[in-house]
Amino acid sequence: MMKGLLIKDFKLMKGQKNFFFLVVLVSIGMPAFSGDATFMLGFLPFVLSMFTLSTISYDEFDNGNAFLFTLPVSRTGYAVEKYILALLLGGGAWVFATLLAVAFAVIKGTANISEILMAAVLILPVLIVIQALMIPFQLKFGSEKGRLALIGAFGLLAVIGVVAVKAAEMLGIDLWELIGNLPAMGMGVMITLLLLAAILVLLTSMKISCSIMKGKEF
């Protein structure tokens, strides 16, 4: 049934194809005007990942879940499928955006390819964590409340990040210089640890979402 759920969601997203093409055009257009090839690395994967939330909203519309679960679809399978969909959308967009950014940089000669690849690799764990946060919020609180709760969570993360940067500045630590001075092996280890941490967060989130679905009444 996993394949069937994915087909259902992709058919649902066909109704948003105009918005999808608009996002792609913006991703291509902004670097063309600004000369910053890294813009699309963050914009495109994050926005396309949000399409996963729209499929959850469609499923909930007009009590659609009550009908959906009369079919041979388990609640755990439903939750897991949303993560697979998010990874397909976000991961596919991430690969596409990375290749496009490299091609743009080569054509325009505006950026170092190694810098683009480094930015892409650093964005990947952030993308995974955002996906891990947004799905359980949407499943738990629904479309409107889930959006507000998600904004609150991101706001909290932003505050924590700002506080950490300010604390480093007060201690006389230049974080960007510190990262830039890391040897190649040290940077590789750091990225690997970030990816492993992001995957752990994703698996924990998946378990939470499965518990949420098991406790919901339709």
PDB file of C-alpha atoms in Angstrom:
ATOM      1  CA  MET A   1       0.000   0.000   0.000  1.00  0.00           C
ATOM      2  CA  MET A   2       3.002   2.324   0.355  1.00  0.00           C
ATOM      3  CA  LYS A   3       3.211   2.616  -3.432  1.00  0.00           C
ATOM      4  CA  GLY A   4      -0.521   3.315  -3.594  1.00  0.00           C
ATOM      5  CA  LEU A   5      -0.260   6.111  -1.004  1.00  0.00           C
ATOM      6  CA  LEU A   6       2.621   7.712  -2.892  1.00  0.00           C
ATOM      7  CA  ILE A   7       0.674   7.567  -6.168  1.00  0.00           C
ATOM      8  CA  LYS A   8      -2.328   9.153  -4.393  1.00  0.00           C
ATOM      9  CA  ASP A   9      -0.203  11.995  -3.059  1.00  0.00           C
ATOM     10  CA  PHE A  10       1.492  12.682  -6.385  1.00  0.00           C
ATOM     11  CA  LYS A  11      -1.925  12.796  -8.060  1.00  0.00           C
ATOM     12  CA  LEU A  12      -3.086  15.243  -5.370  1.00  0.00           C
ATOM     13  CA  MET A  13      -0.075  17.435  -6.046  1.00  0.00           C
ATOM     14  CA  LYS A  14      -0.883  17.554  -9.768  1.00  0.00           C
ATOM     15  CA  GLY A  15      -3.501  20.133  -8.831  1.00  0.00           C
ATOM     16  CA  GLN A  16      -0.689  22.386  -7.601  1.00  0.00           C
ATOM     17  CA  LYS A  17       1.494  22.055 -10.694  1.00  0.00           C
ATOM     18  CA  ASN A  18       1.216  25.771 -11.523  1.00  0.00           C
ATOM     19  CA  PHE A  19       2.588  26.693  -8.105  1.00  0.00           C
ATOM     20  CA  PHE A  20       5.283  24.045  -8.514  1.00  0.00           C
ATOM     21  CA  PHE A  21       6.453  25.559 -11.808  1.00  0.00           C
ATOM     22  CA  LEU A  22       6.350  29.039 -10.262  1.00  0.00           C
ATOM     23  CA  VAL A  23       8.688  27.889  -7.469  1.00  0.00           C
ATOM     24  CA  VAL A  24      11.105  26.430 -10.023  1.00  0.00           C
ATOM     25  CA  LEU A  25      11.020  29.638 -12.073  1.00  0.00           C
ATOM     26  CA  VAL A  26      11.713  31.755  -8.987  1.00  0.00           C
ATOM     27  CA  SER A  27      14.591  29.431  -8.056  1.00  0.00           C
ATOM     28  CA  ILE A  28      16.119  29.905 -11.495  1.00  0.00           C
ATOM     29  CA  GLY A  29      15.243  33.587 -11.867  1.00  0.00           C
ATOM     30  CA  MET A  30      16.622  34.901  -8.579  1.00  0.00           C
ATOM     31  CA  PRO A  31      20.215  33.712  -9.162  1.00  0.00           C
ATOM     32  CA  ALA A  32      20.038  35.078 -12.710  1.00  0.00           C
ATOM     33  CA  PHE A  33      19.354  38.559 -11.318  1.00  0.00           C
ATOM     34  CA  SER A  34      21.387  38.432  -8.115  1.00  0.00           C
ATOM     35  CA  GLY A  35      24.308  36.317  -9.313  1.00  0.00           C
ATOM     36  CA  ASP A  36      24.049  34.180  -6.148  1.00  0.00           C
ATOM     37  CA  ALA A  37      23.904  30.556  -7.277  1.00  0.00           C
ATOM     38  CA  THR A  38      23.449  29.275  -3.708  1.00  0.00           C
ATOM     39  CA  PHE A  39      19.950  30.822  -3.352  1.00  0.00           C
ATOM     40  CA  MET A  40      18.231  27.891  -5.003  1.00  0.00           C
ATOM     41  CA  LEU A  41      20.007  25.403  -2.707  1.00  0.00           C
ATOM     42  CA  GLY A  42      17.934  26.551   0.249  1.00  0.00           C
ATOM     43  CA  PHE A  43      14.785  27.823  -1.430  1.00  0.00           C
ATOM     44  CA  LEU A  44      13.787  24.990  -3.752  1.00  0.00           C
ATOM     45  CA  PRO A  45      14.197  21.947  -1.436  1.00  0.00           C
ATOM     46  CA  PHE A  46      12.500  23.666   1.521  1.00  0.00           C
ATOM     47  CA  VAL A  47       9.514  24.918  -0.471  1.00  0.00           C
ATOM     48  CA  LEU A  48       8.933  21.620  -2.278  1.00  0.00           C
ATOM     49  CA  SER A  49       9.141  19.733   1.023  1.00  0.00           C
ATOM     50  CA  MET A  50       6.160  21.809   2.160  1.00  0.00           C
ATOM     51  CA  PHE A  51       4.019  20.081  -0.474  1.00  0.00           C
ATOM     52  CA  THR A  52       3.966  17.122   1.935  1.00  0.00           C
ATOM     53  CA  LEU A  53       1.918  19.226   4.354  1.00  0.00           C
ATOM     54  CA  SER A  54      -0.599  20.037   1.637  1.00  0.00           C
ATOM     55  CA  THR A  55      -1.207  16.316   1.038  1.00  0.00           C
ATOM     56  CA  ILE A  56      -1.958  15.868   4.753  1.00  0.00           C
ATOM     57  CA  SER A  57      -4.421  18.769   4.572  1.00  0.00           C
ATOM     58  CA  TYR A  58      -6.089  17.200   1.524  1.00  0.00           C
ATOM     59  CA  ASP A  59      -6.383  13.879   3.366  1.00  0.00           C
ATOM     60  CA  GLU A  60      -8.029  15.607   6.339  1.00  0.00           C
ATOM     61  CA  PHE A  61     -10.416  17.665   4.184  1.00  0.00           C
ATOM     62  CA  ASP A  62     -14.101  16.731   4.513  1.00  0.00           C
ATOM     63  CA  ASN A  63     -13.191  13.880   6.888  1.00  0.00           C
ATOM     64  CA  GLY A  64     -11.260  12.115   4.140  1.00  0.00           C
ATOM     65  CA  ASN A  65      -9.114  10.143   6.585  1.00  0.00           C
ATOM     66  CA  ALA A  66     -12.182   8.298   7.846  1.00  0.00           C
ATOM     67  CA  PHE A  67     -12.647   6.897   4.334  1.00  0.00           C
ATOM     68  CA  LEU A  68      -8.927   6.381   3.712  1.00  0.00           C
ATOM     69  CA  PHE A  69      -8.534   4.103   6.729  1.00  0.00           C
ATOM     70  CA  THR A  70     -11.420   1.877   5.643  1.00  0.00           C
ATOM     71  CA  LEU A  71      -8.929   0.735   2.991  1.00  0.00           C
ATOM     72  CA  PRO A  72      -6.074  -1.661   3.826  1.00  0.00           C
ATOM     73  CA  VAL A  73      -3.891   1.234   5.006  1.00  0.00           C
ATOM     74  CA  SER A  74      -2.281   1.108   8.439  1.00  0.00           C
ATOM     75  CA  ARG A  75      -1.836   4.281  10.452  1.00  0.00           C
ATOM     76  CA  THR A  76       1.864   3.557  10.866  1.00  0.00           C
ATOM     77  CA  GLY A  77       2.214   3.030   7.130  1.00  0.00           C
ATOM     78  CA  TYR A  78       0.433   6.321   6.474  1.00  0.00           C
ATOM     79  CA  ALA A  79       2.819   8.242   8.757  1.00  0.00           C
ATOM     80  CA  VAL A  80       5.923   6.590   7.306  1.00  0.00           C
ATOM     81  CA  GLU A  81       4.728   7.334   3.761  1.00  0.00           C
ATOM     82  CA  LYS A  82       4.626  11.070   4.529  1.00  0.00           C
ATOM     83  CA  TYR A  83       8.317  10.943   5.496  1.00  0.00           C
ATOM     84  CA  ILE A  84       9.180   9.034   2.333  1.00  0.00           C
ATOM     85  CA  LEU A  85       7.261  11.620   0.296  1.00  0.00           C
ATOM     86  CA  ALA A  86       9.039  14.511   2.041  1.00  0.00           C
ATOM     87  CA  LEU A  87      12.438  12.902   1.424  1.00  0.00           C
ATOM     88  CA  LEU A  88      11.592  12.263  -2.232  1.00  0.00           C
ATOM     89  CA  LEU A  89      10.431  15.837  -2.781  1.00  0.00           C
ATOM     90  CA  GLY A  90      13.111  17.545  -0.697  1.00  0.00           C
ATOM     91  CA  GLY A  91      15.920  15.200  -1.720  1.00  0.00           C
ATOM     92  CA  GLY A  92      15.029  15.326  -5.403  1.00  0.00           C
ATOM     93  CA  ALA A  93      14.811  19.128  -5.279  1.00  0.00           C
ATOM     94  CA  TRP A  94      18.134  19.269  -3.399  1.00  0.00           C
ATOM     95  CA  VAL A  95      19.917  17.224  -6.097  1.00  0.00           C
ATOM     96  CA  PHE A  96      18.283  19.260  -8.875  1.00  0.00           C
ATOM     97  CA  ALA A  97      19.126  22.575  -7.182  1.00  0.00           C
ATOM     98  CA  THR A  98      22.739  21.525  -6.578  1.00  0.00           C
ATOM     99  CA  LEU A  99      23.263  20.526 -10.201  1.00  0.00           C
ATOM    100  CA  LEU A 100      21.556  23.711 -11.372  1.00  0.00           C
ATOM    101  CA  ALA A 101      23.642  25.889  -9.046  1.00  0.00           C
ATOM    102  CA  VAL A 102      26.874  24.271 -10.275  1.00  0.00           C
ATOM    103  CA  ALA A 103      25.807  24.738 -13.910  1.00  0.00           C
ATOM    104  CA  PHE A 104      24.852  28.357 -13.217  1.00  0.00           C
ATOM    105  CA  ALA A 105      28.199  29.017 -11.536  1.00  0.00           C
ATOM    106  CA  VAL A 106      30.119  27.467 -14.434  1.00  0.00           C
ATOM    107  CA  ILE A 107      28.198  29.493 -17.037  1.00  0.00           C
ATOM    108  CA  LYS A 108      28.342  32.791 -15.153  1.00  0.00           C
ATOM    109  CA  GLY A 109      31.677  32.232 -13.444  1.00  0.00           C
ATOM    110  CA  THR A 110      30.256  33.820 -10.275  1.00  0.00           C
ATOM    111  CA  ALA A 111      31.177  31.291  -7.593  1.00  0.00           C
ATOM    112  CA  ASN A 112      33.598  28.573  -6.673  1.00  0.00           C
ATOM    113  CA  ILE A 113      32.089  25.128  -7.323  1.00  0.00           C
ATOM    114  CA  SER A 114      33.617  23.721  -4.126  1.00  0.00           C
ATOM    115  CA  GLU A 115      31.849  26.462  -2.131  1.00  0.00           C
ATOM    116  CA  ILE A 116      28.507  25.572  -3.729  1.00  0.00           C
ATOM    117  CA  LEU A 117      28.985  21.884  -2.978  1.00  0.00           C
ATOM    118  CA  MET A 118      29.967  22.697   0.607  1.00  0.00           C
ATOM    119  CA  ALA A 119      26.869  24.883   1.021  1.00  0.00           C
ATOM    120  CA  ALA A 120      24.686  22.122  -0.440  1.00  0.00           C
ATOM    121  CA  VAL A 121      26.086  19.512   1.947  1.00  0.00           C
ATOM    122  CA  LEU A 122      25.590  21.814   4.941  1.00  0.00           C
ATOM    123  CA  ILE A 123      21.994  22.564   3.896  1.00  0.00           C
ATOM    124  CA  LEU A 124      21.067  18.865   3.672  1.00  0.00           C
ATOM    125  CA  PRO A 125      20.955  18.105   7.453  1.00  0.00           C
ATOM    126  CA  VAL A 126      19.008  21.336   8.008  1.00  0.00           C
ATOM    127  CA  LEU A 127      16.481  20.196   5.398  1.00  0.00           C
ATOM    128  CA  ILE A 128      16.114  16.802   7.104  1.00  0.00           C
ATOM    129  CA  VAL A 129      15.550  18.410  10.521  1.00  0.00           C
ATOM    130  CA  ILE A 130      12.907  20.781   9.123  1.00  0.00           C
ATOM    131  CA  GLN A 131      11.079  17.822   7.588  1.00  0.00           C
ATOM    132  CA  ALA A 132      11.309  16.015  10.920  1.00  0.00           C
ATOM    133  CA  LEU A 133       9.710  18.996  12.660  1.00  0.00           C
ATOM    134  CA  MET A 134       6.945  19.866  10.233  1.00  0.00           C
ATOM    135  CA  ILE A 135       5.276  16.462   9.773  1.00  0.00           C
ATOM    136  CA  PRO A 136       4.385  15.634  13.418  1.00  0.00           C
ATOM    137  CA  PHE A 137       3.160  19.219  13.981  1.00  0.00           C
ATOM    138  CA  GLN A 138       0.861  18.927  10.965  1.00  0.00           C
ATOM    139  CA  LEU A 139      -0.426  15.497  11.994  1.00  0.00           C
ATOM    140  CA  LYS A 140      -1.012  16.564  15.600  1.00  0.00           C
ATOM    141  CA  PHE A 141      -2.530  20.032  15.231  1.00  0.00           C
ATOM    142  CA  GLY A 142      -3.918  20.106  11.700  1.00  0.00           C
ATOM    143  CA  SER A 143      -3.387  22.732   9.031  1.00  0.00           C
ATOM    144  CA  GLU A 144      -3.941  26.036  10.839  1.00  0.00           C
ATOM    145  CA  LYS A 145      -2.762  25.205  14.370  1.00  0.00           C
ATOM    146  CA  GLY A 146       0.068  23.078  12.989  1.00  0.00           C
ATOM    147  CA  ARG A 147       1.347  26.012  10.939  1.00  0.00           C
ATOM    148  CA  LEU A 148       1.344  28.276  13.991  1.00  0.00           C
ATOM    149  CA  ALA A 149       3.036  25.640  16.155  1.00  0.00           C
ATOM    150  CA  LEU A 150       5.662  25.062  13.465  1.00  0.00           C
ATOM    151  CA  ILE A 151       6.379  28.790  13.174  1.00  0.00           C
ATOM    152  CA  GLY A 152       6.763  28.903  16.957  1.00  0.00           C
ATOM    153  CA  ALA A 153       9.211  25.991  16.879  1.00  0.00           C
ATOM    154  CA  PHE A 154      11.301  27.597  14.129  1.00  0.00           C
ATOM    155  CA  GLY A 155      11.201  30.881  16.017  1.00  0.00           C
ATOM    156  CA  LEU A 156      12.548  29.141  19.100  1.00  0.00           C
ATOM    157  CA  LEU A 157      15.334  27.526  17.069  1.00  0.00           C
ATOM    158  CA  ALA A 158      16.188  30.908  15.564  1.00  0.00           C
ATOM    159  CA  VAL A 159      16.380  32.488  19.029  1.00  0.00           C
ATOM    160  CA  ILE A 160      18.628  29.671  20.243  1.00  0.00           C
ATOM    161  CA  GLY A 161      20.864  30.171  17.200  1.00  0.00           C
ATOM    162  CA  VAL A 162      21.106  33.933  17.709  1.00  0.00           C
ATOM    163  CA  VAL A 163      21.870  33.491  21.415  1.00  0.00           C
ATOM    164  CA  ALA A 164      24.598  30.954  20.569  1.00  0.00           C
ATOM    165  CA  VAL A 165      26.182  33.311  18.007  1.00  0.00           C
ATOM    166  CA  LYS A 166      26.022  36.284  20.413  1.00  0.00           C
ATOM    167  CA  ALA A 167      27.528  34.195  23.202  1.00  0.00           C
ATOM    168  CA  ALA A 168      30.380  33.198  20.890  1.00  0.00           C
ATOM    169  CA  GLU A 169      30.944  36.865  19.978  1.00  0.00           C
ATOM    170  CA  MET A 170      31.052  37.853  23.665  1.00  0.00           C
ATOM    171  CA  LEU A 171      33.680  35.162  24.219  1.00  0.00           C
ATOM    172  CA  GLY A 172      35.668  36.474  21.270  1.00  0.00           C
ATOM    173  CA  ILE A 173      35.015  33.408  19.115  1.00  0.00           C
ATOM    174  CA  ASP A 174      34.497  33.915  15.363  1.00  0.00           C
ATOM    175  CA  LEU A 175      32.384  30.893  14.411  1.00  0.00           C
ATOM    176  CA  TRP A 176      32.696  31.400  10.650  1.00  0.00           C
ATOM    177  CA  GLU A 177      36.448  31.766  10.851  1.00  0.00           C
ATOM    178  CA  LEU A 178      36.588  28.685  13.055  1.00  0.00           C
ATOM    179  CA  ILE A 179      34.591  26.674  10.514  1.00  0.00           C
ATOM    180  CA  GLY A 180      36.659  28.053   7.641  1.00  0.00           C
ATOM    181  CA  ASN A 181      39.898  27.046   9.352  1.00  0.00           C
ATOM    182  CA  LEU A 182      38.801  23.459   9.875  1.00  0.00           C
ATOM    183  CA  PRO A 183      40.980  21.070   7.876  1.00  0.00           C
ATOM    184  CA  ALA A 184      39.297  19.067   5.124  1.00  0.00           C
ATOM    185  CA  MET A 185      39.148  15.932   7.285  1.00  0.00           C
ATOM    186  CA  GLY A 186      37.690  17.883  10.218  1.00  0.00           C
ATOM    187  CA  MET A 187      35.015  19.390   7.996  1.00  0.00           C
ATOM    188  CA  GLY A 188      34.144  15.948   6.643  1.00  0.00           C
ATOM    189  CA  VAL A 189      33.779  14.564  10.168  1.00  0.00           C
ATOM    190  CA  MET A 190      31.607  17.516  11.178  1.00  0.00           C
ATOM    191  CA  ILE A 191      29.293  17.090   8.184  1.00  0.00           C
ATOM    192  CA  THR A 192      29.029  13.354   8.827  1.00  0.00           C
ATOM    193  CA  LEU A 193      28.098  13.986  12.464  1.00  0.00           C
ATOM    194  CA  LEU A 194      25.511  16.583  11.415  1.00  0.00           C
ATOM    195  CA  LEU A 195      23.943  14.154   8.950  1.00  0.00           C
ATOM    196  CA  LEU A 196      23.850  11.349  11.528  1.00  0.00           C
ATOM    197  CA  ALA A 197      22.266  13.704  14.075  1.00  0.00           C
ATOM    198  CA  ALA A 198      19.685  14.829  11.488  1.00  0.00           C
ATOM    199  CA  ILE A 199      18.815  11.220  10.626  1.00  0.00           C
ATOM    200  CA  LEU A 200      18.413  10.425  14.332  1.00  0.00           C
ATOM    201  CA  VAL A 201      16.057  13.395  14.693  1.00  0.00           C
ATOM    202  CA  LEU A 202      14.111  12.184  11.637  1.00  0.00           C
ATOM    203  CA  LEU A 203      13.734   8.640  13.013  1.00  0.00           C
ATOM    204  CA  THR A 204      12.607  10.017  16.381  1.00  0.00           C
ATOM    205  CA  SER A 205      10.119  12.270  14.610  1.00  0.00           C
ATOM    206  CA  MET A 206       8.802   9.311  12.613  1.00  0.00           C
ATOM    207  CA  LYS A 207       8.192   7.364  15.800  1.00  0.00           C
ATOM    208  CA  ILE A 208       6.337  10.340  17.301  1.00  0.00           C
ATOM    209  CA  SER A 209       4.201  10.702  14.157  1.00  0.00           C
ATOM    210  CA  CYS A 210       3.298   7.009  14.239  1.00  0.00           C
ATOM    211  CA  SER A 211       2.156   7.415  17.855  1.00  0.00           C
ATOM    212  CA  ILE A 212       0.128  10.499  16.913  1.00  0.00           C
ATOM    213  CA  MET A 213      -1.669   8.629  14.123  1.00  0.00           C
ATOM    214  CA  LYS A 214      -2.414   5.647  16.351  1.00  0.00           C
ATOM    215  CA  GLY A 215      -4.053   7.960  18.903  1.00  0.00           C
ATOM    216  CA  LYS A 216      -6.183   9.968  16.448  1.00  0.00           C
ATOM    217  CA  GLU A 217      -9.909   9.430  16.075  1.00  0.00           C
ATOM    218  CA  PHE A 218     -11.686   9.912  12.756  1.00  0.00           C
TER     219      PHE A 218
END
